[in-house]
Short mmCIF file of N, CA, C and O in Angstrom, two decimals:
data_model
loop_
_atom_site.label_atom_id
_atom_site.label_comp_id
_atom_site.label_asym_id
_atom_site.label_seq_id
_atom_site.Cartn_x
_atom_site.Cartn_y
_atom_site.Cartn_z
N MET S 194 0.85 -1.18 0.00
CA MET S 194 0.00 0.00 0.00
C MET S 194 0.89 1.23 0.00
O MET S 194 1.75 1.39 0.84
N ASN S 195 0.67 2.13 -0.93
CA ASN S 195 1.46 3.35 -1.05
C ASN S 195 0.63 4.52 -0.54
O ASN S 195 -0.36 4.89 -1.15
N VAL S 196 1.05 5.09 0.58
CA VAL S 196 0.34 6.21 1.19
C VAL S 196 1.14 7.47 0.91
O VAL S 196 2.32 7.54 1.19
N SER S 197 0.48 8.46 0.34
CA SER S 197 1.14 9.72 0.02
C SER S 197 1.00 10.69 1.19
O SER S 197 -0.09 10.91 1.70
N LEU S 198 2.12 11.25 1.62
CA LEU S 198 2.11 12.23 2.70
C LEU S 198 2.08 13.63 2.11
O LEU S 198 2.53 13.86 0.99
N HIS S 199 1.57 14.56 2.87
CA HIS S 199 1.68 15.97 2.50
C HIS S 199 3.17 16.29 2.45
O HIS S 199 3.95 15.80 3.27
N PRO S 200 3.62 17.11 1.52
CA PRO S 200 5.06 17.36 1.39
C PRO S 200 5.72 17.85 2.68
O PRO S 200 6.87 17.48 2.95
N PHE S 201 5.03 18.65 3.47
CA PHE S 201 5.67 19.14 4.70
C PHE S 201 5.75 18.07 5.77
O PHE S 201 6.69 18.06 6.56
N ASP S 202 4.80 17.15 5.80
CA ASP S 202 4.92 16.00 6.71
C ASP S 202 6.10 15.14 6.29
O ASP S 202 6.88 14.68 7.14
N GLU S 203 6.23 14.92 5.00
CA GLU S 203 7.37 14.15 4.50
C GLU S 203 8.67 14.88 4.77
O GLU S 203 9.69 14.25 5.09
N LEU S 204 8.66 16.20 4.66
CA LEU S 204 9.87 16.98 4.93
C LEU S 204 10.35 16.76 6.36
O LEU S 204 11.54 16.56 6.60
N ILE S 205 9.43 16.78 7.31
CA ILE S 205 9.80 16.56 8.71
C ILE S 205 10.48 15.20 8.87
O ILE S 205 11.52 15.08 9.52
N ILE S 206 9.92 14.18 8.25
CA ILE S 206 10.50 12.83 8.32
C ILE S 206 11.89 12.81 7.70
O ILE S 206 12.85 12.28 8.28
N LYS S 207 12.03 13.37 6.50
CA LYS S 207 13.32 13.37 5.79
C LYS S 207 14.37 14.18 6.53
O LYS S 207 15.54 13.79 6.58
N LEU S 208 13.98 15.31 7.10
CA LEU S 208 14.95 16.09 7.86
C LEU S 208 15.49 15.27 9.02
O LEU S 208 16.70 15.26 9.27
N ARG S 209 14.62 14.58 9.73
CA ARG S 209 15.07 13.72 10.84
C ARG S 209 15.98 12.59 10.35
O ARG S 209 17.00 12.31 10.96
N GLU S 210 15.58 11.96 9.24
CA GLU S 210 16.39 10.86 8.69
C GLU S 210 17.81 11.31 8.37
O GLU S 210 18.75 10.53 8.48
N HIS S 211 17.96 12.56 7.96
CA HIS S 211 19.27 13.07 7.55
C HIS S 211 19.98 13.87 8.64
O HIS S 211 20.98 14.53 8.38
N GLY S 212 19.46 13.79 9.87
CA GLY S 212 20.16 14.39 11.00
C GLY S 212 19.88 15.86 11.23
O GLY S 212 20.63 16.52 11.95
N PHE S 213 18.82 16.39 10.66
CA PHE S 213 18.47 17.79 10.83
C PHE S 213 17.28 17.90 11.79
O PHE S 213 16.23 18.48 11.45
N ALA S 214 17.45 17.37 12.99
CA ALA S 214 16.35 17.31 13.97
C ALA S 214 15.85 18.70 14.35
O ALA S 214 14.64 18.91 14.48
N GLU S 215 16.75 19.65 14.51
CA GLU S 215 16.34 21.00 14.90
C GLU S 215 15.45 21.63 13.82
O GLU S 215 14.42 22.24 14.13
N SER S 216 15.82 21.46 12.58
CA SER S 216 15.01 21.98 11.48
C SER S 216 13.68 21.25 11.41
O SER S 216 12.64 21.87 11.16
N ALA S 217 13.69 19.94 11.63
CA ALA S 217 12.45 19.17 11.63
C ALA S 217 11.53 19.65 12.74
O ALA S 217 10.32 19.80 12.53
N ASP S 218 12.09 19.90 13.92
CA ASP S 218 11.29 20.40 15.04
C ASP S 218 10.67 21.75 14.71
O ASP S 218 9.52 22.02 15.07
N TYR S 219 11.44 22.61 14.04
CA TYR S 219 10.93 23.93 13.69
C TYR S 219 9.76 23.84 12.71
O TYR S 219 8.72 24.47 12.91
N VAL S 220 9.91 23.01 11.68
CA VAL S 220 8.82 22.84 10.71
C VAL S 220 7.60 22.23 11.41
O VAL S 220 6.46 22.65 11.18
N ALA S 221 7.83 21.25 12.28
CA ALA S 221 6.72 20.63 13.02
C ALA S 221 6.02 21.66 13.90
O ALA S 221 4.78 21.67 13.99
N MET S 222 6.78 22.56 14.53
CA MET S 222 6.18 23.60 15.36
C MET S 222 5.32 24.53 14.50
O MET S 222 4.21 24.89 14.88
N LEU S 223 5.82 24.89 13.31
CA LEU S 223 5.03 25.73 12.41
C LEU S 223 3.74 25.04 12.01
O LEU S 223 2.68 25.67 11.92
N MET S 224 3.82 23.73 11.77
CA MET S 224 2.64 22.97 11.36
C MET S 224 1.58 22.92 12.47
O MET S 224 0.40 22.82 12.20
N ARG S 225 2.02 22.98 13.74
CA ARG S 225 1.09 22.90 14.87
C ARG S 225 0.58 24.27 15.32
O ARG S 225 -0.34 24.36 16.12
N SER S 226 1.21 25.34 14.84
CA SER S 226 0.87 26.68 15.30
C SER S 226 -0.47 27.15 14.74
O SER S 226 -0.95 26.64 13.74
N VAL S 227 -1.01 28.15 15.39
CA VAL S 227 -2.25 28.77 14.94
C VAL S 227 -1.88 30.00 14.13
O VAL S 227 -1.06 30.81 14.55
N TRP S 228 -2.51 30.13 12.96
CA TRP S 228 -2.22 31.24 12.06
C TRP S 228 -3.49 32.01 11.78
O TRP S 228 -4.58 31.46 11.80
N THR S 229 -3.34 33.31 11.49
CA THR S 229 -4.51 34.13 11.19
C THR S 229 -5.05 33.84 9.80
O THR S 229 -6.23 34.07 9.53
N SER S 230 -4.21 33.31 8.91
CA SER S 230 -4.68 32.95 7.57
C SER S 230 -3.85 31.80 7.02
O SER S 230 -2.72 31.58 7.45
N SER S 231 -4.43 31.10 6.08
CA SER S 231 -3.69 29.99 5.47
C SER S 231 -2.53 30.51 4.64
O SER S 231 -1.50 29.85 4.54
N SER S 232 -2.66 31.69 4.06
CA SER S 232 -1.54 32.23 3.27
C SER S 232 -0.38 32.60 4.19
O SER S 232 0.78 32.44 3.82
N GLU S 233 -0.67 33.10 5.39
CA GLU S 233 0.40 33.38 6.36
C GLU S 233 1.10 32.07 6.74
O GLU S 233 2.33 32.01 6.78
N PHE S 234 0.32 31.04 6.98
CA PHE S 234 0.84 29.72 7.34
C PHE S 234 1.78 29.18 6.26
O PHE S 234 2.93 28.82 6.54
N ILE S 235 1.34 29.17 5.02
CA ILE S 235 2.16 28.62 3.95
C ILE S 235 3.38 29.50 3.69
O ILE S 235 4.46 29.01 3.35
N GLY S 236 3.24 30.80 3.88
CA GLY S 236 4.37 31.70 3.73
C GLY S 236 5.45 31.44 4.76
O GLY S 236 6.65 31.45 4.45
N GLU S 237 5.05 31.19 6.00
CA GLU S 237 6.03 30.88 7.06
C GLU S 237 6.74 29.56 6.77
O GLU S 237 7.94 29.44 6.99
N LEU S 238 5.99 28.57 6.29
CA LEU S 238 6.62 27.31 5.91
C LEU S 238 7.62 27.52 4.78
O LEU S 238 8.72 26.96 4.78
N GLY S 239 7.24 28.34 3.81
CA GLY S 239 8.14 28.64 2.70
C GLY S 239 9.41 29.33 3.17
O GLY S 239 10.51 29.00 2.72
N GLN S 240 9.28 30.26 4.08
CA GLN S 240 10.46 30.95 4.62
C GLN S 240 11.37 29.96 5.35
O GLN S 240 12.60 30.05 5.26
N ALA S 241 10.78 29.01 6.06
CA ALA S 241 11.58 28.00 6.76
C ALA S 241 12.36 27.14 5.76
O ALA S 241 13.54 26.83 5.97
N VAL S 242 11.71 26.76 4.66
CA VAL S 242 12.39 25.96 3.63
C VAL S 242 13.51 26.77 3.00
O VAL S 242 14.64 26.26 2.83
N LEU S 243 13.25 28.01 2.66
CA LEU S 243 14.28 28.84 2.04
C LEU S 243 15.47 29.05 2.97
O LEU S 243 16.63 29.00 2.53
N LEU S 244 15.21 29.26 4.25
CA LEU S 244 16.29 29.42 5.22
C LEU S 244 17.12 28.14 5.30
O LEU S 244 18.36 28.18 5.28
N PHE S 245 16.45 27.00 5.36
CA PHE S 245 17.17 25.73 5.41
C PHE S 245 18.05 25.56 4.17
O PHE S 245 19.21 25.16 4.27
N GLN S 246 17.51 25.88 3.01
CA GLN S 246 18.27 25.73 1.77
C GLN S 246 19.49 26.65 1.75
O GLN S 246 20.54 26.26 1.24
N ARG S 247 19.35 27.86 2.28
CA ARG S 247 20.51 28.77 2.34
C ARG S 247 21.57 28.25 3.30
O ARG S 247 22.77 28.37 3.04
N GLU S 248 21.13 27.70 4.42
CA GLU S 248 22.06 27.21 5.43
C GLU S 248 22.72 25.89 5.05
O GLU S 248 23.78 25.56 5.55
N HIS S 249 22.06 25.12 4.18
CA HIS S 249 22.55 23.79 3.79
C HIS S 249 22.47 23.63 2.28
O HIS S 249 21.61 22.93 1.76
N PRO S 250 23.39 24.26 1.55
CA PRO S 250 23.32 24.22 0.09
C PRO S 250 23.57 22.84 -0.51
O PRO S 250 23.12 22.56 -1.61
N THR S 251 24.28 21.98 0.22
CA THR S 251 24.56 20.64 -0.29
C THR S 251 23.83 19.62 0.58
O THR S 251 24.18 19.43 1.75
N ILE S 252 22.80 19.00 -0.01
CA ILE S 252 22.01 18.01 0.74
C ILE S 252 21.73 16.82 -0.16
O ILE S 252 21.83 16.91 -1.39
N PRO S 253 21.35 15.69 0.43
CA PRO S 253 21.05 14.49 -0.36
C PRO S 253 19.88 14.72 -1.33
O PRO S 253 18.97 15.50 -1.04
N PRO S 254 19.92 14.04 -2.48
CA PRO S 254 18.88 14.23 -3.51
C PRO S 254 17.46 13.97 -3.02
O PRO S 254 16.54 14.69 -3.43
N ASP S 255 17.25 12.98 -2.16
CA ASP S 255 15.88 12.70 -1.71
C ASP S 255 15.33 13.83 -0.85
O ASP S 255 14.15 14.17 -0.94
N LEU S 256 16.19 14.47 -0.07
CA LEU S 256 15.77 15.62 0.72
C LEU S 256 15.53 16.82 -0.20
O LEU S 256 14.56 17.55 -0.03
N ARG S 257 16.38 17.01 -1.18
CA ARG S 257 16.21 18.10 -2.16
C ARG S 257 14.86 17.95 -2.87
O ARG S 257 14.15 18.94 -3.07
N ASP S 258 14.49 16.72 -3.23
CA ASP S 258 13.21 16.48 -3.91
C ASP S 258 12.03 16.92 -3.05
O ASP S 258 11.08 17.55 -3.54
N VAL S 259 12.08 16.59 -1.77
CA VAL S 259 10.98 16.96 -0.87
C VAL S 259 10.93 18.48 -0.70
O VAL S 259 9.86 19.07 -0.72
N LEU S 260 12.09 19.10 -0.55
CA LEU S 260 12.13 20.56 -0.43
C LEU S 260 11.53 21.22 -1.67
O LEU S 260 10.78 22.19 -1.57
N ASP S 261 11.86 20.69 -2.84
CA ASP S 261 11.32 21.23 -4.09
C ASP S 261 9.79 21.08 -4.14
O ASP S 261 9.09 22.00 -4.55
N ARG S 262 9.28 19.94 -3.70
CA ARG S 262 7.83 19.74 -3.69
C ARG S 262 7.15 20.69 -2.71
O ARG S 262 6.09 21.24 -2.99
N CYS S 263 7.79 20.92 -1.57
CA CYS S 263 7.25 21.87 -0.60
C CYS S 263 7.18 23.27 -1.21
O CYS S 263 6.17 23.97 -1.08
N MET S 264 8.25 23.67 -1.89
CA MET S 264 8.26 25.01 -2.47
C MET S 264 7.27 25.15 -3.62
O MET S 264 6.72 26.22 -3.84
N ARG S 265 6.99 24.07 -4.34
CA ARG S 265 5.93 24.13 -5.36
C ARG S 265 4.59 24.45 -4.71
O ARG S 265 3.80 25.23 -5.24
N GLU S 266 4.33 23.87 -3.54
CA GLU S 266 3.09 24.15 -2.81
C GLU S 266 3.07 25.61 -2.36
O GLU S 266 2.05 26.28 -2.48
N VAL S 267 4.18 26.08 -1.84
CA VAL S 267 4.27 27.46 -1.36
C VAL S 267 4.04 28.44 -2.50
O VAL S 267 3.31 29.42 -2.36
N ARG S 268 4.64 28.17 -3.64
CA ARG S 268 4.56 29.10 -4.77
C ARG S 268 3.17 29.17 -5.41
O ARG S 268 2.90 30.08 -6.18
N ILE S 269 2.30 28.25 -5.07
CA ILE S 269 0.90 28.38 -5.49
C ILE S 269 0.30 29.63 -4.86
O ILE S 269 -0.44 30.38 -5.51
N VAL S 270 0.65 29.88 -3.61
CA VAL S 270 0.11 31.02 -2.87
C VAL S 270 1.04 32.23 -2.96
O VAL S 270 0.60 33.37 -3.06
N TRP S 271 2.34 31.99 -2.91
CA TRP S 271 3.35 33.04 -2.89
C TRP S 271 4.31 32.83 -4.08
O TRP S 271 5.44 32.42 -3.89
N PRO S 272 3.88 33.14 -5.29
CA PRO S 272 4.72 32.87 -6.47
C PRO S 272 6.05 33.62 -6.49
O PRO S 272 7.00 33.17 -7.12
N GLU S 273 6.13 34.73 -5.80
CA GLU S 273 7.34 35.55 -5.83
C GLU S 273 8.27 35.31 -4.63
O GLU S 273 9.27 36.01 -4.49
N ILE S 274 7.96 34.36 -3.77
CA ILE S 274 8.75 34.13 -2.55
C ILE S 274 10.19 33.79 -2.90
O ILE S 274 10.45 33.06 -3.84
N GLN S 275 11.10 34.41 -2.16
CA GLN S 275 12.53 34.15 -2.40
C GLN S 275 13.26 34.08 -1.11
O GLN S 275 13.43 34.86 -0.35
#
């Protein structure tokens, strides 16, 4: 049985698998937080992904794939996010 996870849930798992527990905890905290709007929520997740990518430019391909999928979701709401 193949169960598809939301990209950010998968990101938390992959971050932990690759030893980035602090980053995984931060994304998990964002996922549990209360936001005034869904666009604010997705924007904060996008900023977390971008920060991680700046801090860790060289990462395993499977983690890069999940990060890319997360940013595709973010760019639906925030196409200009950088």
